[in-house]
Amino acid sequence: MTQNWPLWEVFVRSRRGLSHTHAGSLHAPDAEMALRNARDLYTRRGEGISIWVVPSTEITASSPDERDPFFAPSADKPYRHPTFYDIPEGVSHL
Amino acid sequence: MTAVTPDTGHGTGHDTDLGQLAAAFDAAVAADERVEPRDWMPEEYRATLVRQMAQHAHSEIIGMQPEANWITRAPSLRRKAILMAKVQDEAGHGLYLYSAAETLGTSRDELLDKLHAGKQKYSSIFNYPTLTWADVGAIGWLVDGAAITNQVPICRCSYGPYARAMVRICKEESFHQRQGFELLMALSQGTEAQHAMAQDAVDRWWWPSLMMFGPPDDASSHSAQSMAWRIKRHSNDELRQRFVDIAVPQAESLGLTLPDPDLKWNEERGHHDFGAIDWAEFWDVLKGNGPCNAERIGRRRAAHEEGAWVREAAAAYADKQAAKDNGQTEEARV
Amino acid sequence: MTGTDTTRDTTRDIPAAAALALGDDALILSHRLGEWAGHAPVLEEEVALANIALDLLGQARVLLSLTGDEDELAFLREERSFRNLQLVEQPNGDFAHTIARQLFFSLYQHELYGELALGDGPFAPLAAKAVKETAYHRDHAEQWTLRLGDGTPESRARMRAALDALWRYTGEMFQPVEGLGDLDWAALEARWLAAVTALLERAGLALPEGPRTGAWAAGAGRQGLHTEPFGRLLAEMQHLHRSHPGASW
């Protein structure tokens, strides 16, 4: 029998109106304990009001090798950004 | 393979030329870009980081012991709360660092096994004993002070997870040094016996604190490469000098002296000169002959071994619950 | 020496006996949990146990300060003046003993503070804050009781031994504490027993069979009668403070 607990990734919402952000990881035997350990470890100083824990093995990540084909194509479409457009001075609320 | 436990960096999935990868890596690091867990990285870089992060994590965990030694004897309830919170932070910081190290594909269990087997090191400073209450103050002021001097530049380390862990740690540790200073101040301004206790602690912790920055630059085996990789930002001697310059005026405001007759301001250098460090003692403690090496590791190992049945029980319970849940899902399908 | 007077403190209308009873419980259990630092079975548990210890120490400081100087009360009273339950002074033992002690005490404290928070007595504000902390302590103890009880044969045996060993200190908890108002202690005890019974059943553990009080035990801690380990605890806790009379820290 293993005594090595699986790894969990912890996401913390620091206050209402903000999304959960990755805080780090920890070990726990199951989800319930992972939540509690996360509370103890990552919100000791009142850093959070909500926590998600996810087994690390359940995260599928994009591959760094495919970084270019994956993300480069979106870099050449400046018309998606508001700064692409010239607006005459004095025009407001745009 | 997941976002956090990469393969060990051999395969890239493509037949890319290693030399090209290495050149791209060097360029990115030189441009102060951050390296993230699943990026290609030289094996030596990975190994250096694992070694350094492990040593750092081990130091936090072993470092709990000399201070925990005084939790049950803290002389006021306010001090007791502060000390408990501080020792707890050290466990937390160890966890952040093990967690950062795990992003490189080495599990915490492996690292702990190496610590317990004496195959990985921790900061030698924790092999010195805490003999009086004032030692808690001296550790906060000098040992944490030296640690912070070392750690602040690591917040800009090239390896992302390590840098992020350090940002969090440095933020949390800012109270550690202050509480030590304040504790010593209370003693220094207290009764004669308290003042003497404070002075004695500073006398004992000053030199080991200076050794925390590691061997002098000309004798440091890993420094140059670590600097090139931006794991390290300043040399051992630079950081040591910075620490001395900060500590001298602080000692004055504490009303305590530093045990070094050669310590004096050098106008020309714009720094304090200080006496020769006893490197023979440093190497001796590092080799295992310090006053508490055996006790520290022994206690850590005992906690781990005595806790095995607890970890096993929780794992067994989780297995049973998972089996039950699966059973229920099966039933629902039928 | 001030603060050992267990009669009503007329200056602030705080029932001193009650402040000492609740404050000493929190102080002594916090001290015991502090002994775990560096010894916990897993690093995550170092952090958890320290959190609980810090909550309890915070409660103790508020409670003791209601009736005197917290440090004089903690460090200068003799053993016979302490009003804590014998349960909280029991040595940590293995992790199962610590969890059993936590389970019995946090269930008690949670029920008691829940009750006090509802009233308008002098302890209501403190209880309102503490009841949230104790809810977490209770949850921590319950989670571990389930895991140790329904974990491995070894963990089950250890948990059973721990529950049995500490069972005889649980009767004392429901001796009325002077100054806490007209609490229904019998109802409190019934709720406590029901909660323990339900949880142990979930954990696959039998309710211990022995008596819940011994020759010494009924209300003994509350009257300043303690067990042998308590003297050693105080010797360690008070030694430094007492060695420097009048010093500030």
XYZ file of C-alpha atoms in Angstrom:
677
model
C 0.000 0.000 0.000
C 1.245 3.432 -0.805
C 1.621 6.128 1.773
C 2.515 8.664 -0.910
C -0.376 11.011 -1.310
C -1.161 12.392 -4.769
C -0.380 15.950 -5.806
C -3.144 18.559 -6.098
C -3.099 21.962 -7.736
C -4.655 24.747 -5.697
C -6.572 27.736 -7.059
C -7.629 30.542 -4.747
C -10.159 33.324 -5.222
C -8.749 36.185 -3.188
C -11.960 38.190 -3.061
C -15.369 38.498 -4.635
C -15.244 39.754 -8.183
C -11.909 38.098 -8.964
C -11.353 34.736 -10.573
C -9.519 31.838 -8.987
C -5.797 31.945 -9.635
C -3.206 29.228 -9.291
C -1.569 29.415 -5.866
C 0.595 26.294 -5.844
C 0.263 22.632 -5.069
C 0.159 20.263 -2.137
C -0.242 16.605 -1.240
C -3.423 15.100 0.152
C -4.962 11.642 0.263
C -8.274 12.796 -1.205
C -10.189 15.849 -2.374
C -11.721 16.646 1.001
C -8.364 16.731 2.717
C -6.824 18.590 -0.210
C -9.348 21.392 0.292
C -8.620 21.567 3.979
C -4.869 21.463 3.531
C -5.163 24.189 0.918
C -7.141 26.319 3.334
C -4.500 25.883 6.008
C -1.545 26.368 3.728
C -2.587 28.984 1.202
C -5.005 31.182 3.167
C -3.204 31.565 6.503
C -3.166 35.325 6.077
C -6.679 35.797 4.803
C -5.661 35.441 1.161
C -8.813 33.706 0.023
C -12.565 33.305 0.172
C -12.887 30.312 -2.124
C -10.633 27.431 -3.121
C -10.523 24.903 -5.943
C -8.347 21.810 -5.814
C -7.648 19.686 -8.875
C -5.615 16.481 -9.082
C -2.429 17.478 -10.893
C -2.764 14.486 -13.171
C -6.119 15.783 -14.414
C -4.676 18.917 -15.962
C -4.044 18.804 -19.683
C -1.612 21.448 -20.788
C -0.573 22.805 -24.149
C 2.853 21.671 -25.198
C 5.704 24.142 -25.061
C 7.076 22.613 -28.272
C 3.973 23.687 -30.094
C 4.085 27.127 -28.593
C 4.616 28.757 -31.958
C 1.929 27.038 -34.024
C -0.441 27.311 -31.087
C -0.088 30.937 -30.164
C 1.829 32.790 -32.863
C -1.085 33.020 -35.307
C -3.038 35.188 -32.908
C -0.230 37.717 -32.678
C -0.661 39.095 -36.187
C -4.250 40.272 -35.926
C -3.840 43.753 -34.503
C -7.341 44.696 -35.642
C -8.631 42.721 -32.679
C -7.235 45.400 -30.355
C -8.812 48.834 -29.863
C -5.484 50.597 -30.302
C -5.521 49.518 -33.971
C -8.052 52.214 -34.827
C -7.384 55.937 -35.283
C -9.964 58.162 -33.701
C -9.872 61.941 -34.163
C -8.999 63.949 -31.068
C -11.933 65.156 -29.063
C -14.143 62.159 -29.764
C -14.974 60.552 -26.464
C -16.801 57.481 -25.117
C -15.201 55.256 -27.752
C 2.312 14.210 -18.761
C 0.656 17.081 -16.984
C 1.249 20.760 -16.597
C 3.088 20.225 -13.370
C 4.901 16.955 -13.697
C 6.714 17.131 -16.969
C 8.708 14.333 -18.493
C 12.328 14.764 -17.602
C 13.106 16.960 -20.502
C 14.685 14.557 -22.938
C 12.055 14.221 -25.582
C 10.820 17.304 -27.323
C 8.432 15.461 -29.572
C 10.390 16.734 -32.542
C 13.722 16.016 -33.989
C 15.053 19.385 -33.063
C 18.751 19.881 -32.869
C 19.918 19.982 -29.242
C 22.420 22.699 -29.962
C 19.665 24.867 -31.334
C 17.531 24.281 -28.251
C 20.406 25.118 -25.978
C 21.145 28.308 -27.862
C 17.498 29.354 -27.690
C 17.461 28.557 -23.962
C 20.598 30.587 -23.285
C 19.244 33.507 -25.262
C 15.925 33.464 -23.435
C 17.637 33.361 -20.035
C 20.044 36.116 -21.025
C 17.047 38.225 -22.071
C 15.616 37.702 -18.575
C 12.757 35.577 -19.807
C 11.384 33.071 -17.337
C 11.780 29.342 -17.815
C 8.592 27.394 -17.105
C 8.237 23.729 -16.084
C 7.603 22.164 -19.460
C 10.115 24.196 -21.427
C 13.177 22.468 -22.726
C 16.088 23.045 -20.389
C 19.627 21.696 -20.108
C 19.853 18.680 -17.791
C 22.448 20.466 -15.694
C 20.125 23.443 -15.214
C 17.370 21.104 -14.074
C 19.699 19.262 -11.723
C 21.083 22.481 -10.268
C 17.596 23.799 -9.619
C 16.352 20.597 -8.037
C 19.418 20.515 -5.816
C 19.070 24.142 -4.789
C 15.309 24.098 -4.272
C 15.529 20.846 -2.324
C 18.261 22.231 -0.111
C 16.216 25.348 0.403
C 13.053 23.375 1.257
C 14.988 21.067 3.588
C 16.422 24.123 5.346
C 12.934 25.442 6.046
C 11.815 22.116 7.470
C 14.909 21.411 9.541
C 14.949 25.077 10.510
C 11.687 24.549 12.394
C 13.489 22.506 15.026
C 15.806 24.990 16.733
C 12.959 27.445 17.153
C 10.261 24.914 17.988
C 12.611 24.016 20.830
C 11.341 27.172 22.581
C 7.616 27.159 21.777
C 6.717 25.422 25.026
C 8.927 27.757 27.043
C 8.130 31.128 25.466
C 8.047 33.653 28.320
C 4.863 35.504 27.352
C 1.707 34.502 25.517
C 2.325 37.159 22.877
C 5.779 35.727 22.165
C 4.378 32.224 22.156
C 1.819 33.118 19.482
C 4.461 34.855 17.357
C 6.857 31.942 17.610
C 4.201 29.356 16.767
C 3.137 31.374 13.748
C 6.728 31.698 12.639
C 7.538 28.008 12.939
C 4.299 27.267 11.102
C 5.360 29.613 8.307
C 8.562 27.624 7.971
C 6.583 24.447 7.384
C 4.527 26.391 4.852
C 7.613 27.708 3.105
C 9.060 24.238 2.936
C 5.844 23.154 1.266
C 5.930 25.983 -1.282
C 9.486 25.038 -2.171
C 8.876 21.296 -2.417
C 5.912 22.163 -4.584
C 8.147 24.271 -6.848
C 10.713 21.463 -6.996
C 8.016 18.989 -7.989
C 7.373 20.956 -11.163
C 10.717 19.594 -12.356
C 9.543 16.027 -12.047
C 11.063 15.111 -8.691
C 8.522 14.136 -6.052
C 8.606 15.425 -2.502
C 8.948 11.873 -1.251
C 12.117 11.384 -3.260
C 13.523 14.617 -1.904
C 12.606 13.759 1.678
C 14.130 10.324 1.286
C 17.371 11.940 0.172
C 17.293 14.331 3.113
C 16.680 11.489 5.544
C 19.475 9.464 3.983
C 21.866 12.405 4.266
C 22.216 12.619 0.485
C 20.917 16.160 0.253
C 21.942 19.038 2.451
C 20.213 21.784 4.357
C 21.604 25.033 5.647
C 24.364 24.287 8.155
C 23.217 27.075 10.435
C 20.495 24.829 11.801
C 23.077 22.469 13.191
C 23.742 24.975 15.957
C 21.725 24.659 19.185
C 19.267 27.178 20.642
C 20.511 27.385 24.213
C 18.519 30.319 25.547
C 15.387 32.266 24.703
C 17.542 35.007 23.204
C 18.594 32.554 20.502
C 15.066 32.817 19.113
C 15.680 36.536 18.693
C 19.141 36.057 17.226
C 17.786 33.556 14.703
C 15.087 35.989 13.653
C 17.377 38.954 13.389
C 20.581 37.397 12.024
C 19.674 34.062 10.468
C 16.449 35.266 8.870
C 18.173 38.516 8.001
C 20.891 36.619 6.154
C 18.294 34.359 4.557
C 16.297 37.325 3.298
C 19.442 38.918 1.863
C 20.003 35.658 0.015
C 16.391 35.173 -1.003
C 15.304 38.554 -2.292
C 17.401 38.214 -5.471
C 15.933 34.726 -6.030
C 12.548 36.409 -6.538
C 14.005 37.236 -9.972
C 15.432 33.767 -10.564
C 15.139 32.494 -14.138
C 13.000 29.520 -13.138
C 9.401 30.715 -12.835
C 8.018 28.423 -10.111
C 11.050 29.024 -7.875
C 10.830 32.786 -8.362
C 7.106 32.789 -7.596
C 7.570 30.693 -4.458
C 10.261 33.101 -3.317
C 8.036 36.127 -3.831
C 5.468 34.580 -1.553
C 8.064 33.505 0.982
C 9.809 36.878 1.111
C 6.495 38.622 1.616
C 5.584 36.321 4.491
C 9.042 36.384 6.019
C 9.195 40.100 6.455
C 7.713 39.648 9.926
C 10.233 36.977 10.879
C 13.212 39.272 10.996
C 11.299 42.073 12.666
C 10.027 39.899 15.470
C 13.579 38.737 16.133
C 14.860 42.276 16.248
C 12.039 43.334 18.536
C 12.613 40.343 20.802
C 16.306 41.190 21.147
C 15.488 44.839 21.721
C 13.231 43.919 24.640
C 16.015 41.801 26.127
C 18.735 44.321 25.485
C 16.735 47.033 27.230
C 15.516 44.673 29.946
C 17.226 43.469 33.085
C 20.945 42.916 33.283
C 20.434 39.175 32.953
C 18.262 39.630 29.878
C 20.797 41.936 28.262
C 23.571 39.429 28.904
C 21.410 36.691 27.410
C 20.903 38.757 24.249
C 24.601 39.568 23.914
C 25.575 35.945 24.389
C 23.163 34.853 21.672
C 24.460 37.419 19.203
C 28.028 36.377 20.033
C 27.198 32.785 19.169
C 25.078 33.391 16.042
C 27.025 36.139 14.300
C 29.760 34.063 12.670
C 27.548 31.150 11.634
C 25.200 33.716 10.053
C 28.034 35.064 7.926
C 28.801 31.512 6.832
C 25.241 31.155 5.554
C 26.235 32.957 2.365
C 28.433 30.025 1.465
C 32.138 29.734 0.801
C 34.078 32.691 -0.558
C 33.671 33.280 -4.277
C 37.029 31.785 -5.184
C 36.098 28.512 -3.443
C 32.484 28.227 -4.536
C 32.050 25.395 -6.991
C 28.600 26.130 -8.418
C 28.518 29.892 -8.410
C 29.648 30.878 -11.904
C 27.271 28.598 -13.770
C 24.357 29.534 -11.496
C 25.009 33.189 -12.151
C 25.054 32.603 -15.907
C 21.756 30.775 -15.654
C 20.328 33.553 -13.512
C 19.454 31.155 -10.745
C 21.776 33.244 -8.662
C 22.081 36.978 -9.141
C 24.903 37.991 -6.838
C 28.034 36.279 -5.602
C 28.355 34.879 -2.075
C 30.813 37.571 -1.055
C 28.665 40.398 -2.432
C 25.661 39.223 -0.461
C 27.729 38.683 2.679
C 29.059 42.220 2.450
C 25.559 43.590 1.949
C 24.386 41.742 5.057
C 27.261 43.011 7.202
C 26.630 46.583 6.101
C 22.962 46.275 7.048
C 23.568 44.497 10.362
C 26.168 46.837 11.851
C 23.904 49.862 12.393
C 21.085 47.546 13.523
C 23.348 46.097 16.217
C 24.070 49.618 17.364
C 20.406 50.451 17.769
C 19.969 47.218 19.656
C 22.708 48.270 22.035
C 24.555 45.024 21.351
C 28.038 44.446 19.996
C 29.092 42.149 17.188
C 31.874 39.747 18.170
C 34.455 40.891 15.631
C 37.320 43.187 16.701
C 38.209 43.793 13.047
C 34.788 45.124 12.141
C 35.074 48.746 11.029
C 33.852 51.109 8.364
C 36.138 51.427 5.355
C 35.616 54.865 3.868
C 37.471 54.013 0.695
C 35.437 50.895 -0.096
C 32.220 52.352 1.199
C 31.705 49.117 3.123
C 32.519 47.573 6.476
C 35.644 45.496 6.700
C 35.274 42.411 8.808
C 37.483 39.703 10.274
C 38.386 36.347 8.766
C 35.708 33.686 8.848
C 36.668 30.321 10.287
C 36.042 28.229 7.186
C 37.438 25.143 8.854
C 34.434 25.252 11.190
C 32.086 25.758 8.248
C 33.361 22.709 6.383
C 33.398 20.667 9.558
C 29.746 21.413 10.356
C 28.828 20.823 6.728
C 30.467 17.412 6.893
C 28.242 16.452 9.788
C 30.334 17.369 12.790
C 28.277 20.300 14.014
C 26.731 20.287 17.475
C 23.284 19.123 16.320
C 23.616 17.444 12.905
C 22.690 14.008 14.191
C 19.816 15.295 16.341
C 18.246 17.343 13.569
C 18.205 14.548 11.021
C 17.292 11.991 13.651
C 14.275 13.950 14.705
C 13.145 14.586 11.126
C 13.488 10.917 10.298
C 11.604 9.915 13.432
C 8.700 12.251 12.615
C 8.534 10.769 9.128
C 8.706 7.166 10.288
C 6.296 7.635 13.173
C 3.876 9.301 10.772
C 3.945 6.481 8.227
C 0.935 4.692 9.687
C -1.088 7.925 9.553
C -0.252 8.550 5.904
C -1.027 4.929 5.095
C -4.367 5.129 6.890
C -5.456 8.220 4.978
C -4.377 6.678 1.685
C -6.260 3.458 2.497
C -9.375 5.411 3.410
C -9.182 7.357 0.142
C -8.863 4.090 -1.796
C -11.897 2.646 -0.044
C -13.969 5.758 -0.681
C -12.962 5.800 -4.337
C -13.911 2.146 -4.651
C -17.286 2.874 -3.044
C -17.896 5.807 -5.383
C -17.021 3.669 -8.393
C -19.367 0.995 -7.140
C -22.180 3.508 -6.917
C -21.517 4.804 -10.410
C -21.588 1.251 -11.705
C -24.911 0.651 -9.990
C -26.338 3.844 -11.413
C -25.362 2.715 -14.900
C -27.072 -0.640 -14.440
C -0.568 37.942 43.010
C -3.650 39.049 41.176
C -5.908 37.019 39.004
C -6.169 33.885 41.088
C -9.323 35.157 42.706
C -12.071 33.075 41.244
C -14.943 35.156 42.533
C -16.809 37.569 40.322
C -14.669 40.450 39.109
C -16.930 43.324 40.011
C -14.933 45.944 38.135
C -15.930 44.621 34.758
C -18.666 42.267 35.711
C -16.834 39.321 34.213
C -17.357 36.006 35.971
C -13.718 35.222 36.695
C -14.232 31.528 37.344
C -15.781 31.050 33.924
C -13.134 33.125 32.142
C -10.443 31.036 33.809
C -12.141 27.734 33.030
C -12.580 28.474 29.335
C -9.296 30.356 29.067
C -7.272 27.613 30.741
C -8.817 24.960 28.483
C -7.709 26.914 25.434
C -4.296 27.781 26.855
C -3.342 24.273 27.879
C -4.620 22.548 24.751
C -2.812 25.122 22.628
C 0.367 24.342 24.541
C -0.030 20.627 23.922
C -0.631 21.177 20.211
C 2.443 23.394 20.114
C 4.483 20.380 21.203
C 3.720 18.819 17.820
C 5.800 21.403 15.960
C 8.371 19.472 13.967
C 6.834 16.087 14.810
C 3.679 15.939 12.677
C 3.108 12.897 10.461
C 3.106 14.985 7.279
C 4.058 18.584 6.551
C 0.528 19.632 5.677
C -0.469 18.545 9.158
C 2.227 20.732 10.747
C 0.394 23.688 9.295
C -3.054 22.423 10.300
C -2.137 21.674 13.927
C -0.403 25.025 14.281
C -3.495 26.808 12.968
C -5.624 25.162 15.615
C -3.063 25.898 18.320
C -2.961 29.549 17.299
C -6.752 29.851 17.326
C -6.832 28.404 20.820
C -4.033 30.606 22.060
C -5.899 33.623 20.708
C -9.014 32.557 22.614
C -6.985 32.004 25.772
C -5.456 35.463 25.609
C -8.837 37.151 25.255
C -10.384 35.094 28.032
C -7.551 35.467 30.523
C -7.313 39.178 29.815
C -10.952 39.520 30.811
C -10.018 38.694 34.345
C -6.444 39.811 34.839
C -3.009 40.037 33.250
C -2.702 37.194 30.754
C 0.951 36.512 31.493
C 0.589 36.607 35.260
C -2.283 34.181 34.959
C -0.499 31.851 32.582
C 2.962 31.884 34.092
C 2.603 32.633 37.779
C -0.280 30.508 38.959
C 0.357 27.240 40.734
C -1.033 23.979 39.463
C -3.958 23.970 41.895
C -5.177 27.333 40.604
C -5.628 26.180 37.018
C -9.238 25.485 36.066
C -8.825 23.564 32.801
C -10.334 20.173 32.100
C -8.078 17.218 32.734
C -8.750 16.163 29.145
C -6.782 19.013 27.590
C -3.687 18.456 29.728
C -3.324 14.812 28.689
C -0.061 14.184 26.808
C -0.143 14.131 23.010
C 0.568 10.411 22.726
C 0.479 9.220 19.131
C -1.451 11.055 16.439
C -4.571 9.016 17.256
C -4.503 10.192 20.876
C -4.163 13.782 19.754
C -7.055 13.377 17.334
C -9.246 11.689 19.955
C -8.520 14.529 22.377
C -9.298 17.040 19.636
C -12.502 15.264 18.766
C -13.843 15.155 22.303
C -12.820 18.691 23.097
C -13.688 20.466 19.869
C -17.162 18.930 19.825
C -17.647 20.152 23.386
C -16.230 23.585 22.688
C -18.249 23.970 19.508
C -21.510 23.078 21.240
C -20.704 25.279 24.232
C -19.636 28.345 22.245
C -22.594 27.902 19.927
C -24.814 28.168 22.977
C -22.936 31.109 24.496
C -22.948 32.987 21.191
C -26.747 32.907 21.174
C -27.051 34.471 24.617
C -26.329 38.027 25.707
C -23.881 37.186 28.477
C -20.365 38.604 28.786
C -18.905 35.793 26.680
C -21.247 36.191 23.713
C -18.916 38.356 21.570
C -15.955 36.038 22.115
C -18.102 32.965 21.520
C -19.442 34.366 18.263
C -15.908 34.521 16.877
C -14.682 31.339 18.507
C -17.569 29.233 17.274
C -16.305 29.626 13.703
C -12.832 28.561 14.737
C -14.113 25.603 16.692
C -16.267 24.525 13.748
C -13.059 24.109 11.817
C -11.290 22.309 14.655
C -14.226 19.966 14.913
C -14.182 19.295 11.211
C -10.443 18.595 11.314
C -10.894 16.091 14.143
C -13.867 14.450 12.447
C -12.085 14.040 9.132
C -9.135 12.399 10.829
C -11.292 10.195 13.037
C -12.966 8.847 9.907
C -9.640 8.214 8.205
C -7.967 6.596 11.166
C -11.050 4.595 12.091
C -11.692 3.337 8.580
C -8.104 3.338 7.328
C -5.801 0.394 8.049
C -6.076 -2.250 10.786
C -3.234 -0.508 12.582
C -4.846 2.924 12.460
C -8.155 1.493 13.637
C -6.496 -0.221 16.600
C -4.641 2.931 17.542
C -7.745 5.085 17.239
C -9.753 2.677 19.353
C -7.068 2.619 22.032
C -6.947 6.407 22.059
C -10.713 6.807 22.373
C -10.790 4.267 25.191
C -7.928 5.928 27.034
C -9.422 9.415 26.941
C -13.047 8.435 27.473
C -12.815 8.749 31.241
C -11.929 12.438 30.949
C -15.078 13.354 29.039
C -17.616 13.299 31.865
C -16.016 16.302 33.493
C -16.808 18.552 30.572
C -20.456 18.815 31.495
C -20.089 19.809 35.111
C -21.708 23.258 35.207
C -19.193 26.112 35.104
C -20.055 28.877 37.494
C -20.687 32.175 35.751
C -21.765 30.882 32.357
C -25.422 31.631 32.994
C -28.238 29.133 33.014
C -26.987 26.742 30.387
C -28.757 23.447 30.009
C -25.724 21.260 30.618
C -27.669 18.036 30.340
C -28.891 19.004 26.880
C -25.356 20.029 25.910
C -24.081 16.660 27.017
C -26.824 14.840 25.132
C -25.945 16.682 21.908
C -22.257 15.991 22.428
C -22.870 12.305 23.015
C -25.125 12.054 19.981
C -22.494 13.716 17.793
C -19.721 11.436 19.073
C -21.879 8.358 18.648
C -22.867 9.247 15.090
C -19.337 10.028 14.031
C -17.794 6.913 15.554
C -20.418 4.858 13.819
C -19.464 6.398 10.474
C -15.836 5.647 11.263
C -16.714 2.032 12.047
C -15.659 2.477 15.664
C -17.591 1.422 18.733
C -18.404 3.921 21.439
C -15.973 3.302 24.321
C -17.547 1.336 27.123
C -15.887 2.470 30.309
C -17.147 5.122 32.725
C -16.879 8.741 31.622
C -15.649 9.839 35.012
C -13.284 8.278 37.517
C -12.789 8.653 41.238
C -10.847 11.814 40.593
C -12.454 13.017 37.484
C -15.887 14.504 38.058
C -15.299 18.229 37.885
C -11.784 17.784 39.195
C -9.918 19.966 36.707
C -12.422 22.742 37.178
C -11.634 22.589 40.892
C -7.899 22.650 40.385
C -7.256 18.932 40.710
C -5.111 17.777 37.833
C -3.206 14.751 36.609
C 0.525 14.140 37.030
C 1.588 15.177 33.536
C 0.141 18.632 34.157
C 2.790 19.573 36.687
C 5.514 18.835 34.191
C 3.704 20.814 31.523
C 3.582 23.832 33.828
C 7.204 23.403 34.872
C 8.236 23.681 31.254
C 5.820 26.435 30.333
C 6.518 28.652 33.333
C 10.197 28.103 33.977
C 11.670 30.921 31.921
C 9.098 33.496 32.908
C 9.497 32.659 36.588
C 13.298 32.753 36.364
C 13.211 36.472 35.658
C 10.747 37.995 38.130
C 9.335 41.279 36.944
C 11.094 41.195 33.572
C 9.248 42.146 30.432
C 9.646 40.243 27.207
